[in-house]
């Protein structure tokens, strides 16, 4: 059993090491005064939805303020009631998608309520220096910290908790990851440099979970994250997940929870996986434009059937729906999609186009002559 004291001690040691480093502000190179810029406070929303934002920046760079609260809580991850004692940003798995423009400043206040049991931090793959901000954001229960960094590179990037050593994978596979999208100031462009826009944006976060079982083979539940640590690490070391899910739970984006669109609408799908490689595929559709590596400074690939998201990264795919119906969006490791849960749905309304597809003859008995 991993106790709260042991958890805090381990992360406190890491924080102490950071404290012994030279003070960043005292030796920092002087730069533009971010404090002179205008400010915008943004309220984050739970995935798959994303807060309101402009696709093309209005005016010059600004400071975009976000607040995220860390929440340790039990989360049911499948239809059988299997419960993960999760660690989350803002209570959701994945954490919210943050959207800014290149050269904006991201200013995040990270809150770790006293009701939590563990220390946490945040590592932005989009940020430069201090382990992506991880060295500057350690917060014990009952503390908060504010970090500001400049969004210098465009694209989609993962963020995750990284408190040091074995705590890193454990926190990540317990739910502590999300993504940030940094748009070009003049918006997205295709391979010809022409502007492209989206009508809707959805954020799909893929997670692999490693749930311990009891002697009878049933999944175990625990009172706190620390109580689960030893058993979970044993499963993690086998590198075989028990669940691979979109947005925290088997079926979280299917049925009544399907993502909605209409024929003719263009949808941007941001897909993040903080730990394992994945292969998104839209059954019955395509990636019209795909930033497989998530970097908008690079020209997008066109007309992909399946795209590849490296573990520890986020990608983006743009598609205009041309037919109505239910589209399954899956990890095309089909075992993980069907058996472990990595399936979502798009429910698309509109009129059917027979020119694109039609059933020439309905099923009937096989002709004998």
PDB file of N, CA and C in Angstrom, residues 229-297:
ATOM      1  N   UNK A 229      -1.858   1.888  -5.466  1.00  0.00           N
ATOM      2  CA  UNK A 229      -0.568   2.054  -6.145  1.00  0.00           C
ATOM      3  C   UNK A 229       0.164   0.743  -6.396  1.00  0.00           C
ATOM      4  N   UNK A 230       0.434  -0.036  -5.358  1.00  0.00           N
ATOM      5  CA  UNK A 230       1.240  -1.252  -5.522  1.00  0.00           C
ATOM      6  C   UNK A 230       0.617  -2.207  -6.527  1.00  0.00           C
ATOM      7  N   UNK A 231      -0.683  -2.458  -6.377  1.00  0.00           N
ATOM      8  CA  UNK A 231      -1.355  -3.403  -7.275  1.00  0.00           C
ATOM      9  C   UNK A 231      -1.372  -2.877  -8.709  1.00  0.00           C
ATOM     10  N   UNK A 232      -1.614  -1.588  -8.867  1.00  0.00           N
ATOM     11  CA  UNK A 232      -1.706  -1.038 -10.216  1.00  0.00           C
ATOM     12  C   UNK A 232      -0.353  -1.080 -10.925  1.00  0.00           C
ATOM     13  N   UNK A 233       0.715  -0.784 -10.209  1.00  0.00           N
ATOM     14  CA  UNK A 233       2.039  -0.798 -10.831  1.00  0.00           C
ATOM     15  C   UNK A 233       2.387  -2.197 -11.330  1.00  0.00           C
ATOM     16  N   UNK A 234       1.980  -3.220 -10.608  1.00  0.00           N
ATOM     17  CA  UNK A 234       2.232  -4.590 -11.072  1.00  0.00           C
ATOM     18  C   UNK A 234       1.557  -4.836 -12.420  1.00  0.00           C
ATOM     19  N   UNK A 235       0.342  -4.342 -12.579  1.00  0.00           N
ATOM     20  CA  UNK A 235      -0.355  -4.499 -13.859  1.00  0.00           C
ATOM     21  C   UNK A 235       0.311  -3.628 -14.924  1.00  0.00           C
ATOM     22  N   UNK A 236       0.670  -2.417 -14.571  1.00  0.00           N
ATOM     23  CA  UNK A 236       1.318  -1.505 -15.519  1.00  0.00           C
ATOM     24  C   UNK A 236       2.591  -2.106 -16.089  1.00  0.00           C
ATOM     25  N   UNK A 237       3.364  -2.783 -15.254  1.00  0.00           N
ATOM     26  CA  UNK A 237       4.639  -3.342 -15.711  1.00  0.00           C
ATOM     27  C   UNK A 237       4.453  -4.457 -16.731  1.00  0.00           C
ATOM     28  N   UNK A 238       3.276  -5.026 -16.794  1.00  0.00           N
ATOM     29  CA  UNK A 238       2.989  -6.022 -17.823  1.00  0.00           C
ATOM     30  C   UNK A 238       2.740  -5.407 -19.187  1.00  0.00           C
ATOM     31  N   UNK A 239       2.536  -4.091 -19.229  1.00  0.00           N
ATOM     32  CA  UNK A 239       2.336  -3.336 -20.474  1.00  0.00           C
ATOM     33  C   UNK A 239       1.104  -3.787 -21.252  1.00  0.00           C
ATOM     34  N   UNK A 240       0.150  -4.413 -20.577  1.00  0.00           N
ATOM     35  CA  UNK A 240      -1.082  -4.869 -21.223  1.00  0.00           C
ATOM     36  C   UNK A 240      -2.255  -4.196 -20.513  1.00  0.00           C
ATOM     37  N   UNK A 241      -2.864  -3.187 -21.119  1.00  0.00           N
ATOM     38  CA  UNK A 241      -3.969  -2.495 -20.458  1.00  0.00           C
ATOM     39  C   UNK A 241      -5.211  -3.368 -20.355  1.00  0.00           C
ATOM     40  N   UNK A 242      -5.981  -3.140 -19.312  1.00  0.00           N
ATOM     41  CA  UNK A 242      -7.272  -3.815 -19.173  1.00  0.00           C
ATOM     42  C   UNK A 242      -8.371  -3.052 -19.899  1.00  0.00           C
ATOM     43  N   UNK A 243      -8.191  -1.756 -20.060  1.00  0.00           N
ATOM     44  CA  UNK A 243      -9.150  -0.900 -20.751  1.00  0.00           C
ATOM     45  C   UNK A 243      -8.378   0.086 -21.629  1.00  0.00           C
ATOM     46  N   UNK A 244      -8.877   0.321 -22.837  1.00  0.00           N
ATOM     47  CA  UNK A 244      -8.396   1.408 -23.691  1.00  0.00           C
ATOM     48  C   UNK A 244      -9.642   2.169 -24.116  1.00  0.00           C
ATOM     49  N   UNK A 245      -9.798   3.382 -23.630  1.00  0.00           N
ATOM     50  CA  UNK A 245     -11.080   4.076 -23.755  1.00  0.00           C
ATOM     51  C   UNK A 245     -10.892   5.495 -24.266  1.00  0.00           C
ATOM     52  N   UNK A 246     -11.970   6.024 -24.809  1.00  0.00           N
ATOM     53  CA  UNK A 246     -12.034   7.431 -25.181  1.00  0.00           C
ATOM     54  C   UNK A 246     -12.780   8.192 -24.089  1.00  0.00           C
ATOM     55  N   UNK A 247     -12.219   9.280 -23.663  1.00  0.00           N
ATOM     56  CA  UNK A 247     -12.849  10.198 -22.709  1.00  0.00           C
ATOM     57  C   UNK A 247     -13.310   9.511 -21.433  1.00  0.00           C
ATOM     58  N   UNK A 248     -12.427   8.649 -20.927  1.00  0.00           N
ATOM     59  CA  UNK A 248     -12.538   8.175 -19.560  1.00  0.00           C
ATOM     60  C   UNK A 248     -13.366   6.960 -19.288  1.00  0.00           C
ATOM     61  N   UNK A 249     -14.120   6.461 -20.278  1.00  0.00           N
ATOM     62  CA  UNK A 249     -15.029   5.358 -19.976  1.00  0.00           C
ATOM     63  C   UNK A 249     -15.432   4.654 -21.252  1.00  0.00           C
ATOM     64  N   UNK A 250     -15.623   3.361 -21.183  1.00  0.00           N
ATOM     65  CA  UNK A 250     -16.194   2.620 -22.302  1.00  0.00           C
ATOM     66  C   UNK A 250     -17.576   3.205 -22.607  1.00  0.00           C
ATOM     67  N   UNK A 251     -17.814   3.585 -23.852  1.00  0.00           N
ATOM     68  CA  UNK A 251     -19.121   4.108 -24.240  1.00  0.00           C
ATOM     69  C   UNK A 251     -19.357   5.560 -23.901  1.00  0.00           C
ATOM     70  N   UNK A 252     -18.325   6.283 -23.479  1.00  0.00           N
ATOM     71  CA  UNK A 252     -18.538   7.676 -23.063  1.00  0.00           C
ATOM     72  C   UNK A 252     -18.966   8.579 -24.210  1.00  0.00           C
ATOM     73  N   UNK A 253     -18.662   8.174 -25.459  1.00  0.00           N
ATOM     74  CA  UNK A 253     -18.999   8.991 -26.632  1.00  0.00           C
ATOM     75  C   UNK A 253     -19.836   8.203 -27.631  1.00  0.00           C
ATOM     76  N   UNK A 254     -20.656   7.296 -27.140  1.00  0.00           N
ATOM     77  CA  UNK A 254     -21.528   6.510 -28.008  1.00  0.00           C
ATOM     78  C   UNK A 254     -22.981   6.700 -27.587  1.00  0.00           C
ATOM     79  N   UNK A 255     -23.904   6.233 -28.439  1.00  0.00           N
ATOM     80  CA  UNK A 255     -25.326   6.319 -28.108  1.00  0.00           C
ATOM     81  C   UNK A 255     -25.770   7.746 -27.894  1.00  0.00           C
ATOM     82  N   UNK A 256     -26.432   7.996 -26.765  1.00  0.00           N
ATOM     83  CA  UNK A 256     -26.917   9.345 -26.468  1.00  0.00           C
ATOM     84  C   UNK A 256     -25.782  10.350 -26.307  1.00  0.00           C
ATOM     85  N   UNK A 257     -24.578   9.852 -26.044  1.00  0.00           N
ATOM     86  CA  UNK A 257     -23.426  10.736 -25.857  1.00  0.00           C
ATOM     87  C   UNK A 257     -22.606  10.921 -27.130  1.00  0.00           C
ATOM     88  N   UNK A 258     -23.130  10.446 -28.266  1.00  0.00           N
ATOM     89  CA  UNK A 258     -22.403  10.591 -29.530  1.00  0.00           C
ATOM     90  C   UNK A 258     -22.179  12.065 -29.855  1.00  0.00           C
ATOM     91  N   UNK A 259     -21.071  12.340 -30.511  1.00  0.00           N
ATOM     92  CA  UNK A 259     -20.798  13.699 -30.982  1.00  0.00           C
ATOM     93  C   UNK A 259     -21.712  14.005 -32.167  1.00  0.00           C
ATOM     94  N   UNK A 260     -22.274  15.195 -32.206  1.00  0.00           N
ATOM     95  CA  UNK A 260     -23.312  15.534 -33.183  1.00  0.00           C
ATOM     96  C   UNK A 260     -22.758  16.434 -34.289  1.00  0.00           C
ATOM     97  N   UNK A 261     -23.234  16.184 -35.516  1.00  0.00           N
ATOM     98  CA  UNK A 261     -22.869  17.024 -36.661  1.00  0.00           C
ATOM     99  C   UNK A 261     -23.976  16.927 -37.698  1.00  0.00           C
ATOM    100  N   UNK A 262     -23.876  17.742 -38.749  1.00  0.00           N
ATOM    101  CA  UNK A 262     -24.820  17.722 -39.863  1.00  0.00           C
ATOM    102  C   UNK A 262     -24.055  17.562 -41.170  1.00  0.00           C
ATOM    103  N   UNK A 263     -24.737  16.997 -42.164  1.00  0.00           N
ATOM    104  CA  UNK A 263     -24.132  16.891 -43.491  1.00  0.00           C
ATOM    105  C   UNK A 263     -23.720  18.291 -43.956  1.00  0.00           C
ATOM    106  N   UNK A 264     -22.507  18.396 -44.446  1.00  0.00           N
ATOM    107  CA  UNK A 264     -21.971  19.675 -44.886  1.00  0.00           C
ATOM    108  C   UNK A 264     -21.145  20.394 -43.845  1.00  0.00           C
ATOM    109  N   UNK A 265     -21.229  19.964 -42.579  1.00  0.00           N
ATOM    110  CA  UNK A 265     -20.422  20.594 -41.539  1.00  0.00           C
ATOM    111  C   UNK A 265     -19.004  20.018 -41.541  1.00  0.00           C
ATOM    112  N   UNK A 266     -18.050  20.892 -41.284  1.00  0.00           N
ATOM    113  CA  UNK A 266     -16.646  20.495 -41.176  1.00  0.00           C
ATOM    114  C   UNK A 266     -16.274  20.417 -39.701  1.00  0.00           C
ATOM    115  N   UNK A 267     -15.749  19.268 -39.317  1.00  0.00           N
ATOM    116  CA  UNK A 267     -15.431  18.997 -37.918  1.00  0.00           C
ATOM    117  C   UNK A 267     -13.925  18.808 -37.770  1.00  0.00           C
ATOM    118  N   UNK A 268     -13.352  19.443 -36.761  1.00  0.00           N
ATOM    119  CA  UNK A 268     -11.956  19.214 -36.401  1.00  0.00           C
ATOM    120  C   UNK A 268     -11.924  18.311 -35.178  1.00  0.00           C
ATOM    121  N   UNK A 269     -11.226  17.193 -35.299  1.00  0.00           N
ATOM    122  CA  UNK A 269     -11.081  16.245 -34.199  1.00  0.00           C
ATOM    123  C   UNK A 269      -9.651  16.340 -33.682  1.00  0.00           C
ATOM    124  N   UNK A 270      -9.504  16.738 -32.435  1.00  0.00           N
ATOM    125  CA  UNK A 270      -8.198  16.698 -31.780  1.00  0.00           C
ATOM    126  C   UNK A 270      -8.145  15.423 -30.950  1.00  0.00           C
ATOM    127  N   UNK A 271      -7.132  14.606 -31.201  1.00  0.00           N
ATOM    128  CA  UNK A 271      -7.016  13.295 -30.548  1.00  0.00           C
ATOM    129  C   UNK A 271      -5.682  13.239 -29.813  1.00  0.00           C
ATOM    130  N   UNK A 272      -5.733  12.977 -28.503  1.00  0.00           N
ATOM    131  CA  UNK A 272      -4.520  12.937 -27.683  1.00  0.00           C
ATOM    132  C   UNK A 272      -4.375  11.581 -27.018  1.00  0.00           C
ATOM    133  N   UNK A 273      -3.133  11.127 -26.914  1.00  0.00           N
ATOM    134  CA  UNK A 273      -2.800   9.926 -26.139  1.00  0.00           C
ATOM    135  C   UNK A 273      -1.472  10.202 -25.442  1.00  0.00           C
ATOM    136  N   UNK A 274      -1.509  10.313 -24.130  1.00  0.00           N
ATOM    137  CA  UNK A 274      -0.317  10.714 -23.384  1.00  0.00           C
ATOM    138  C   UNK A 274       0.644   9.567 -23.130  1.00  0.00           C
ATOM    139  N   UNK A 275       0.268   8.323 -23.463  1.00  0.00           N
ATOM    140  CA  UNK A 275       1.101   7.190 -23.057  1.00  0.00           C
ATOM    141  C   UNK A 275       1.400   6.178 -24.153  1.00  0.00           C
ATOM    142  N   UNK A 276       0.400   5.820 -24.976  1.00  0.00           N
ATOM    143  CA  UNK A 276       0.580   4.747 -25.958  1.00  0.00           C
ATOM    144  C   UNK A 276       0.253   5.244 -27.361  1.00  0.00           C
ATOM    145  N   UNK A 277       0.853   4.592 -28.360  1.00  0.00           N
ATOM    146  CA  UNK A 277       0.511   4.893 -29.748  1.00  0.00           C
ATOM    147  C   UNK A 277      -0.934   4.491 -30.039  1.00  0.00           C
ATOM    148  N   UNK A 278      -1.559   5.197 -30.973  1.00  0.00           N
ATOM    149  CA  UNK A 278      -2.922   4.858 -31.369  1.00  0.00           C
ATOM    150  C   UNK A 278      -3.132   5.189 -32.839  1.00  0.00           C
ATOM    151  N   UNK A 279      -4.197   4.643 -33.421  1.00  0.00           N
ATOM    152  CA  UNK A 279      -4.442   4.726 -34.860  1.00  0.00           C
ATOM    153  C   UNK A 279      -5.895   5.110 -35.128  1.00  0.00           C
ATOM    154  N   UNK A 280      -6.258   6.374 -34.992  1.00  0.00           N
ATOM    155  CA  UNK A 280      -7.655   6.766 -35.194  1.00  0.00           C
ATOM    156  C   UNK A 280      -8.131   6.509 -36.622  1.00  0.00           C
ATOM    157  N   UNK A 281      -9.388   6.095 -36.724  1.00  0.00           N
ATOM    158  CA  UNK A 281     -10.018   5.807 -38.018  1.00  0.00           C
ATOM    159  C   UNK A 281     -11.492   6.145 -37.903  1.00  0.00           C
ATOM    160  N   UNK A 282     -12.021   6.860 -38.889  1.00  0.00           N
ATOM    161  CA  UNK A 282     -13.439   7.212 -38.931  1.00  0.00           C
ATOM    162  C   UNK A 282     -14.115   6.284 -39.928  1.00  0.00           C
ATOM    163  N   UNK A 283     -14.884   5.323 -39.436  1.00  0.00           N
ATOM    164  CA  UNK A 283     -15.497   4.326 -40.310  1.00  0.00           C
ATOM    165  C   UNK A 283     -16.596   4.993 -41.137  1.00  0.00           C
ATOM    166  N   UNK A 284     -16.450   4.957 -42.462  1.00  0.00           N
ATOM    167  CA  UNK A 284     -17.379   5.619 -43.358  1.00  0.00           C
ATOM    168  C   UNK A 284     -16.969   7.032 -43.717  1.00  0.00           C
ATOM    169  N   UNK A 285     -15.856   7.483 -43.183  1.00  0.00           N
ATOM    170  CA  UNK A 285     -15.358   8.822 -43.485  1.00  0.00           C
ATOM    171  C   UNK A 285     -13.855   8.798 -43.665  1.00  0.00           C
ATOM    172  N   UNK A 286     -13.256   9.956 -43.677  1.00  0.00           N
ATOM    173  CA  UNK A 286     -11.825  10.080 -43.942  1.00  0.00           C
ATOM    174  C   UNK A 286     -11.262  11.268 -43.177  1.00  0.00           C
ATOM    175  N   UNK A 287      -9.966  11.432 -43.259  1.00  0.00           N
ATOM    176  CA  UNK A 287      -9.333  12.664 -42.825  1.00  0.00           C
ATOM    177  C   UNK A 287      -9.080  13.516 -44.053  1.00  0.00           C
ATOM    178  N   UNK A 288      -9.925  14.519 -44.296  1.00  0.00           N
ATOM    179  CA  UNK A 288      -9.694  15.391 -45.458  1.00  0.00           C
ATOM    180  C   UNK A 288      -8.322  16.049 -45.355  1.00  0.00           C
ATOM    181  N   UNK A 289      -8.073  16.628 -44.197  1.00  0.00           N
ATOM    182  CA  UNK A 289      -6.755  17.179 -43.875  1.00  0.00           C
ATOM    183  C   UNK A 289      -6.374  16.650 -42.499  1.00  0.00           C
ATOM    184  N   UNK A 290      -5.161  16.128 -42.391  1.00  0.00           N
ATOM    185  CA  UNK A 290      -4.726  15.534 -41.125  1.00  0.00           C
ATOM    186  C   UNK A 290      -3.341  16.052 -40.760  1.00  0.00           C
ATOM    187  N   UNK A 291      -3.263  16.667 -39.601  1.00  0.00           N
ATOM    188  CA  UNK A 291      -1.970  17.016 -39.013  1.00  0.00           C
ATOM    189  C   UNK A 291      -1.628  15.879 -38.052  1.00  0.00           C
ATOM    190  N   UNK A 292      -1.102  14.809 -38.629  1.00  0.00           N
ATOM    191  CA  UNK A 292      -0.893  13.574 -37.874  1.00  0.00           C
ATOM    192  C   UNK A 292       0.031  13.795 -36.682  1.00  0.00           C
ATOM    193  N   UNK A 293       1.034  14.639 -36.876  1.00  0.00           N
ATOM    194  CA  UNK A 293       1.967  14.958 -35.800  1.00  0.00           C
ATOM    195  C   UNK A 293       1.502  16.167 -34.994  1.00  0.00           C
ATOM    196  N   UNK A 294       0.383  16.735 -35.398  1.00  0.00           N
ATOM    197  CA  UNK A 294      -0.214  17.818 -34.638  1.00  0.00           C
ATOM    198  C   UNK A 294       0.432  19.171 -34.787  1.00  0.00           C
ATOM    199  N   UNK A 295       1.248  19.375 -35.827  1.00  0.00           N
ATOM    200  CA  UNK A 295       1.994  20.622 -35.931  1.00  0.00           C
ATOM    201  C   UNK A 295       1.540  21.414 -37.153  1.00  0.00           C
ATOM    202  N   UNK A 296       0.888  22.554 -36.904  1.00  0.00           N
ATOM    203  CA  UNK A 296       0.247  23.316 -37.972  1.00  0.00           C
ATOM    204  C   UNK A 296       1.241  24.059 -38.860  1.00  0.00           C
ATOM    205  N   UNK A 297       2.509  24.162 -38.452  1.00  0.00           N
ATOM    206  CA  UNK A 297       3.523  24.759 -39.322  1.00  0.00           C
ATOM    207  C   UNK A 297       3.882  23.832 -40.474  1.00  0.00           C
TER     208      UNK A 297
END
